[in-house]
Short mmCIF file of C-alpha atoms in Angstrom, two decimals:
data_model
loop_
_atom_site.label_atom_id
_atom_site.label_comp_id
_atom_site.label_asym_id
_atom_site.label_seq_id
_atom_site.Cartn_x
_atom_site.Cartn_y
_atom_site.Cartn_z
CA UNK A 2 0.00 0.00 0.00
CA UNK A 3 1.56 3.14 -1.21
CA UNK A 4 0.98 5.96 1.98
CA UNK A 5 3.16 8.50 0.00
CA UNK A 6 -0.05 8.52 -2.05
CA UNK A 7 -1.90 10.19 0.71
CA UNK A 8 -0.37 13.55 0.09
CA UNK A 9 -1.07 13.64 -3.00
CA UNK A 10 -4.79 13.28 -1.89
CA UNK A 11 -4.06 15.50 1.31
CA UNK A 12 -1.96 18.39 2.49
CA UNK A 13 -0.17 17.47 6.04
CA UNK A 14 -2.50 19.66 7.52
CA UNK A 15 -5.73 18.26 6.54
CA UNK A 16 -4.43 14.92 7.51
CA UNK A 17 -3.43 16.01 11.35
CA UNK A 18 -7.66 17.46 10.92
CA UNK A 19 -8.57 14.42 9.63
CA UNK A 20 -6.58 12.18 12.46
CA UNK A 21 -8.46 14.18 15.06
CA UNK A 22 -12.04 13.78 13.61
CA UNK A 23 -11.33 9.84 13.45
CA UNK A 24 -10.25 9.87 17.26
CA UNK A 25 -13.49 11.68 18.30
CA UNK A 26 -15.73 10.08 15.68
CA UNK A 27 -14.13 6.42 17.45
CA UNK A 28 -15.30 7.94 21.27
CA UNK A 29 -18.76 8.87 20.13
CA UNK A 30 -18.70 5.97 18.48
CA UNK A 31 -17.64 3.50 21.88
CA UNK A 32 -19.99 5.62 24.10
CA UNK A 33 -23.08 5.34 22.30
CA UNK A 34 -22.80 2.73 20.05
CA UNK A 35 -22.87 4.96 16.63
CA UNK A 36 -22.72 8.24 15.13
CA UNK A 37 -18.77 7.36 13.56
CA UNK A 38 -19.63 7.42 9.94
CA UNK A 39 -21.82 10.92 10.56
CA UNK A 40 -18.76 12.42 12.62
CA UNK A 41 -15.87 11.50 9.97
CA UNK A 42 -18.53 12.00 6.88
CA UNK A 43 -19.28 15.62 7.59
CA UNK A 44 -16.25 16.64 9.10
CA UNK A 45 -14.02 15.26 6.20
CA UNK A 46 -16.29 16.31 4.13
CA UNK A 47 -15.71 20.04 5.05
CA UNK A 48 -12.48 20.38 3.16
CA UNK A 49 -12.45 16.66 1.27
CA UNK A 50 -14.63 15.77 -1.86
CA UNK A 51 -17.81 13.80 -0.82
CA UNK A 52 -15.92 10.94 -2.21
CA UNK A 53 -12.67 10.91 -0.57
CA UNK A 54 -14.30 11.21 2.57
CA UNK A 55 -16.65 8.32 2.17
CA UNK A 56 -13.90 6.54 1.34
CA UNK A 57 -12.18 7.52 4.35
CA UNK A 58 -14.40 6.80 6.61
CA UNK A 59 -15.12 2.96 5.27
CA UNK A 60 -12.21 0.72 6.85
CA UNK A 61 -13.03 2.16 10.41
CA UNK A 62 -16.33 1.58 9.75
CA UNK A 63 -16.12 -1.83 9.06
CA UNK A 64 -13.67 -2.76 12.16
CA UNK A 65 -15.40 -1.12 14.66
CA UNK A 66 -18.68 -2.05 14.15
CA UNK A 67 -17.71 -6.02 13.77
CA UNK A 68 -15.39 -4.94 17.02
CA UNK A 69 -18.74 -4.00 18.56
CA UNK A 70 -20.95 -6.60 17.40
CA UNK A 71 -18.82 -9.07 19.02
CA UNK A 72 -18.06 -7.83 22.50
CA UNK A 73 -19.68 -10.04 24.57
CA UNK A 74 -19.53 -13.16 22.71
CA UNK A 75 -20.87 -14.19 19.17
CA UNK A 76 -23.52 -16.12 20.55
CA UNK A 77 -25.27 -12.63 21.50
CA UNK A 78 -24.40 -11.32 18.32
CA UNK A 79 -26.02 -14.01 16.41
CA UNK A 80 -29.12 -14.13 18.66
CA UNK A 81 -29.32 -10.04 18.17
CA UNK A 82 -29.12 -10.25 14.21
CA UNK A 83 -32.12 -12.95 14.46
CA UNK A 84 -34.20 -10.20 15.91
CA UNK A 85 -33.97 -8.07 13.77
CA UNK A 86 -33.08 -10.18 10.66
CA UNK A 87 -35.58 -8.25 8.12
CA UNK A 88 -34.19 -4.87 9.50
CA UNK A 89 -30.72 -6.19 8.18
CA UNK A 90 -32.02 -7.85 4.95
CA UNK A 91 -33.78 -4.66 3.77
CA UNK A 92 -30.82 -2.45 4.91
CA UNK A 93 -28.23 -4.58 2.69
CA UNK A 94 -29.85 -5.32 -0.42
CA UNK A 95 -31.26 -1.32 -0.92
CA UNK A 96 -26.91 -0.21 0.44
CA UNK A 97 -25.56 -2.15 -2.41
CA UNK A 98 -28.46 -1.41 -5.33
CA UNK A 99 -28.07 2.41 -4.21
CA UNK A 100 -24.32 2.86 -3.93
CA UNK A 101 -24.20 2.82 -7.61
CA UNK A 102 -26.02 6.20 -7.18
CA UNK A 103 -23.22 7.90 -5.20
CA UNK A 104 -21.84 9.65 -8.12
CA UNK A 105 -25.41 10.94 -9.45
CA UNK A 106 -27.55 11.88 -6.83
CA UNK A 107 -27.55 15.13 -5.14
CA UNK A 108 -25.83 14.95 -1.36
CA UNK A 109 -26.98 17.83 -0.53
CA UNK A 110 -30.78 16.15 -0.80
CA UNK A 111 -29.80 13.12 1.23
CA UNK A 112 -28.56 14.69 3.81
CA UNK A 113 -31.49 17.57 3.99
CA UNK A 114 -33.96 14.79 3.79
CA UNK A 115 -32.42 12.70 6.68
CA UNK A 116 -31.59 15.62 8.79
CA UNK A 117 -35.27 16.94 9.05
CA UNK A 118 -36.39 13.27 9.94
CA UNK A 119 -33.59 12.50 12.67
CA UNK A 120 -34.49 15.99 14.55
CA UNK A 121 -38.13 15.97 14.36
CA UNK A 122 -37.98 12.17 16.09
CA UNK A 123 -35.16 13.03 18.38
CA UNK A 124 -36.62 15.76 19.65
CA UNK A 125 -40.27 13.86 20.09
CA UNK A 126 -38.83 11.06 22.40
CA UNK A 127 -36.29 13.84 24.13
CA UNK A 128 -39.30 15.54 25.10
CA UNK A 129 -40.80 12.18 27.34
CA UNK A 130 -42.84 10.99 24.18
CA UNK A 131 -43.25 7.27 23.32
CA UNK A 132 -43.39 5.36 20.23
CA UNK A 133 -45.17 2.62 20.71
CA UNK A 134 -44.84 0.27 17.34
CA UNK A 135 -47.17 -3.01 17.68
CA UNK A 136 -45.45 -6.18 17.83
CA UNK A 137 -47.90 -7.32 14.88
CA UNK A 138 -46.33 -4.46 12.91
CA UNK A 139 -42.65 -4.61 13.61
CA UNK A 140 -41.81 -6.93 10.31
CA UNK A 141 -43.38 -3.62 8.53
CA UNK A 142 -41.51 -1.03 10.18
CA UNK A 143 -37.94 -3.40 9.95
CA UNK A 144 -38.46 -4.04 6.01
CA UNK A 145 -39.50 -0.09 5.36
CA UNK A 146 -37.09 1.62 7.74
CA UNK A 147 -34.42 -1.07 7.10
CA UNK A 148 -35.05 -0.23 3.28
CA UNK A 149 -34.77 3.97 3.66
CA UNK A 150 -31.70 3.47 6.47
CA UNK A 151 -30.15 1.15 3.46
CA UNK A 152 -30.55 3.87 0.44
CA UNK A 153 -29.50 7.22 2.47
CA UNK A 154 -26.13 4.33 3.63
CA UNK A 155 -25.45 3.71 0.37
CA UNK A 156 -25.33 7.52 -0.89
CA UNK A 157 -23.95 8.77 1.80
CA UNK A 158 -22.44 5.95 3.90
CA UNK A 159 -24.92 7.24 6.63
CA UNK A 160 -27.75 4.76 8.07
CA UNK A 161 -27.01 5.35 12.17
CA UNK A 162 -29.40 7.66 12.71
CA UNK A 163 -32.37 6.08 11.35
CA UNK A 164 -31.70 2.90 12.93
CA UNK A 165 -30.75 4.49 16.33
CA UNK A 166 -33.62 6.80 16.33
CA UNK A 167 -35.95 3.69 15.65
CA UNK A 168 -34.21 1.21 18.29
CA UNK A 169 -34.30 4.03 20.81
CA UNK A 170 -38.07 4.71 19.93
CA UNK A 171 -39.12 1.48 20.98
CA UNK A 172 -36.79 1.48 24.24
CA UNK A 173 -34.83 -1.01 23.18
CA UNK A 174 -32.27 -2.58 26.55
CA UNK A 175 -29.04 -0.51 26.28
CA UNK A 176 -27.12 -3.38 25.50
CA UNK A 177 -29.29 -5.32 23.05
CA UNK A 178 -28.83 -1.76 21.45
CA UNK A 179 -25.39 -1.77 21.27
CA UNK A 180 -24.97 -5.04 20.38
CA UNK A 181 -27.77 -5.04 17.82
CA UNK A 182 -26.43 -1.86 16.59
CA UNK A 183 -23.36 -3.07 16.24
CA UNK A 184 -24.69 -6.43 14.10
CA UNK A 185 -26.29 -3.71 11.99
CA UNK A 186 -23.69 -1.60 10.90
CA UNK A 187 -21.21 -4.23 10.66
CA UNK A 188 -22.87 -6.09 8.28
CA UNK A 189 -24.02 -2.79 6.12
CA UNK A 190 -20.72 -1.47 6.12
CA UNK A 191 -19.22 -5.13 4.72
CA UNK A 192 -21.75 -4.48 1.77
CA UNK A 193 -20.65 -0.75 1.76
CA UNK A 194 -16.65 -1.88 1.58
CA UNK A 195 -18.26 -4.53 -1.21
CA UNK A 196 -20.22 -1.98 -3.08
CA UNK A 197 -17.70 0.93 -3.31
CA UNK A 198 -14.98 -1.45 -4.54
CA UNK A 199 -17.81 -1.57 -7.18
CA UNK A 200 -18.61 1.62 -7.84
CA UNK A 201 -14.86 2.89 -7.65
CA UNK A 202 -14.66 5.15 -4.99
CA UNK A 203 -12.81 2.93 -2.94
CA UNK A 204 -9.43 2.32 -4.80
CA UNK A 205 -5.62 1.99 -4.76
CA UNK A 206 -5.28 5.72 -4.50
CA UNK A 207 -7.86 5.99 -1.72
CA UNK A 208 -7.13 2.80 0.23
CA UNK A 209 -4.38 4.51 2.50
CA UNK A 210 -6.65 7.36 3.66
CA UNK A 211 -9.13 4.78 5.19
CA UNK A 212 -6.30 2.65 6.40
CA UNK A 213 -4.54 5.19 8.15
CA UNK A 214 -7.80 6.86 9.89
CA UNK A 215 -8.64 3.57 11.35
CA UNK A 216 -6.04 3.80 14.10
CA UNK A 217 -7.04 7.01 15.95
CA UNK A 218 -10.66 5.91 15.34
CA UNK A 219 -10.30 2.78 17.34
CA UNK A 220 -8.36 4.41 19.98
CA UNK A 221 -10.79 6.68 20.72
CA UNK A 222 -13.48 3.64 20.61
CA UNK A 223 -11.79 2.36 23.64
CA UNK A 224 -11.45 5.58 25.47
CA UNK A 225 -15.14 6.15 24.54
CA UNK A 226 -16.29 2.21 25.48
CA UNK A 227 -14.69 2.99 29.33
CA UNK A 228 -17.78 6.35 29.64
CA UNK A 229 -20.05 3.56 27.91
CA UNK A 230 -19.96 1.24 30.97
CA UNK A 231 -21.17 3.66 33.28
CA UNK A 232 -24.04 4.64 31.90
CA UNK A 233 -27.38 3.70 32.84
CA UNK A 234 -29.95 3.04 30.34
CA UNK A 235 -31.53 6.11 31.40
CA UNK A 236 -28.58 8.30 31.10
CA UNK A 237 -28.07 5.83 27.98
CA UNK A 238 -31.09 6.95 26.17
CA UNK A 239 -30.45 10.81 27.04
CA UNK A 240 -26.77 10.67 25.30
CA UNK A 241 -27.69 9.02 22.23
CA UNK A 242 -30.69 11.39 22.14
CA UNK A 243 -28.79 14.09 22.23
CA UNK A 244 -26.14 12.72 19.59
CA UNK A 245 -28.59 12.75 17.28
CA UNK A 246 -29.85 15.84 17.49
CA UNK A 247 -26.19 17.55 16.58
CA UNK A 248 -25.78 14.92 14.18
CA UNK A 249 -29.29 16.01 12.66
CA UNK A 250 -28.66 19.59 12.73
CA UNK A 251 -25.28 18.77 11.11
CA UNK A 252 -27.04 16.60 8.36
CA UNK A 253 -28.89 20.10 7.96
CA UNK A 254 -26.27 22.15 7.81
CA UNK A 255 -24.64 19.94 4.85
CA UNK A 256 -27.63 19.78 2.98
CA UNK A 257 -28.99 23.64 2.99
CA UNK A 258 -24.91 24.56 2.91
#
């Protein structure tokens, strides 16, 4: 792997930036379970092309999540993917038809679009609102959110805050969240690795750039993992509440700017 490449791609500046927003994308990350691939995303994409930054952003996303996914055993993680098994199916199939799209479709859209519908439920269950979702109508809500969280990842290697927002909605046990989450976003950003070898935007000249951001972001996982543990599910619920909020008014941002 050629890392004299990288400057070619980045001045030594912008990669010192970009070394920072992996370390802090990898704590938010290991204290509430997501939010990395918003964090690096938007903040690479500040002074990166939306495509060098999704490519950035892909190798960290794949460790950490199957890093995730598997603490506590892979007999939880297994038993956490059958639970939500059409979630996943939807979310996979609609990542890799719509990551062809990448190069086409307006960012600024995606990101409006998902923005508006992260705040407006964050800020319904911050505000000591419930979302009650029938168990007879749970295979309805996992194909059709599975399906939207699976087309805005595959455009914008995004689909945390959907699937947060709707495990948190339903109150889901902090760590069957963070293990389910982790199952999630594991296996979407497998097919996202899969996919953007497809589409190109993952390459020989972008390879190093995701390589070498993995490090800080899964130092700052473990930092992040050790304020994890002491959470309650109440104090739990609050954080990744409020995550998404900035992250929403980020997605915003991005889109109207």
């Amino acid at each position: 792997m050629d890392f004299n490449a990288l400057f070619s791609l980045l001045t030594l500046p912008q990669m010192v930036i970009s070394l920072g927003i992996a370390l802090l994308a990898g704590f938010v990350k290991g204290a509430t379970g997501f939010a990395m691939p918003m964090i690096m995303i938007s903040g690479l994409g500040s002074f990166l092309s939306p495509e060098l930054a999704l490519a950035g952003l892909i190798l960290s996303t794949v460790v950490s999540n199957i890093w995730q996914s598997l603490r506590g055993g892979v007999a939880e993680a297994v038993q956490a993917a059958k639970v939500y098994k059409l979630y996943i199916a939807a979310l996979l199939v609609m990542i890799l038809l719509s990551a062809q799209l990448v190069v086409i479709l307006p960012q600024s859209v995606v990101f409006l679009t998902l923005g508006i519908i992260v705040i407006v439920l964050a800020s319904y269950l911050l505000i000591g609102r419930a979302l009650h979702i029938p168990d007879h109508h749970r295979a309805f809500y996992d194909l059709g959110l599975g399906a939207l969280s699976g087309v805005i990842g595959g455009v914008a290697g995004i689909w945390g805050p959907l699937t947060v927002a709707y495990l948190t909605a339903v109150d889901t046990p902090k760590k069957m969240q963070i293990k389910i989450t982790g199952v999630i976003f594991g296996a979407g950003a497998l097919m996202l690795f899969a996919a953007h070898l497809r589409s190109g935007v993952l390459n020989a000249h972008t390879l190093p750039l995701s390589f070498a951001l993995l490090f800080p972001a899964l130092l700052g996982m473990v930092i992040g993992q050790q304020v994890q543990d002491r959470l309650d599910q109440k104090k739990f619920k609050r954080a990744t509440l409020f995550v998404l909020l900035v992250a929403g008014a980020n997605l915003v941002r991005r889109g109207l700017f």
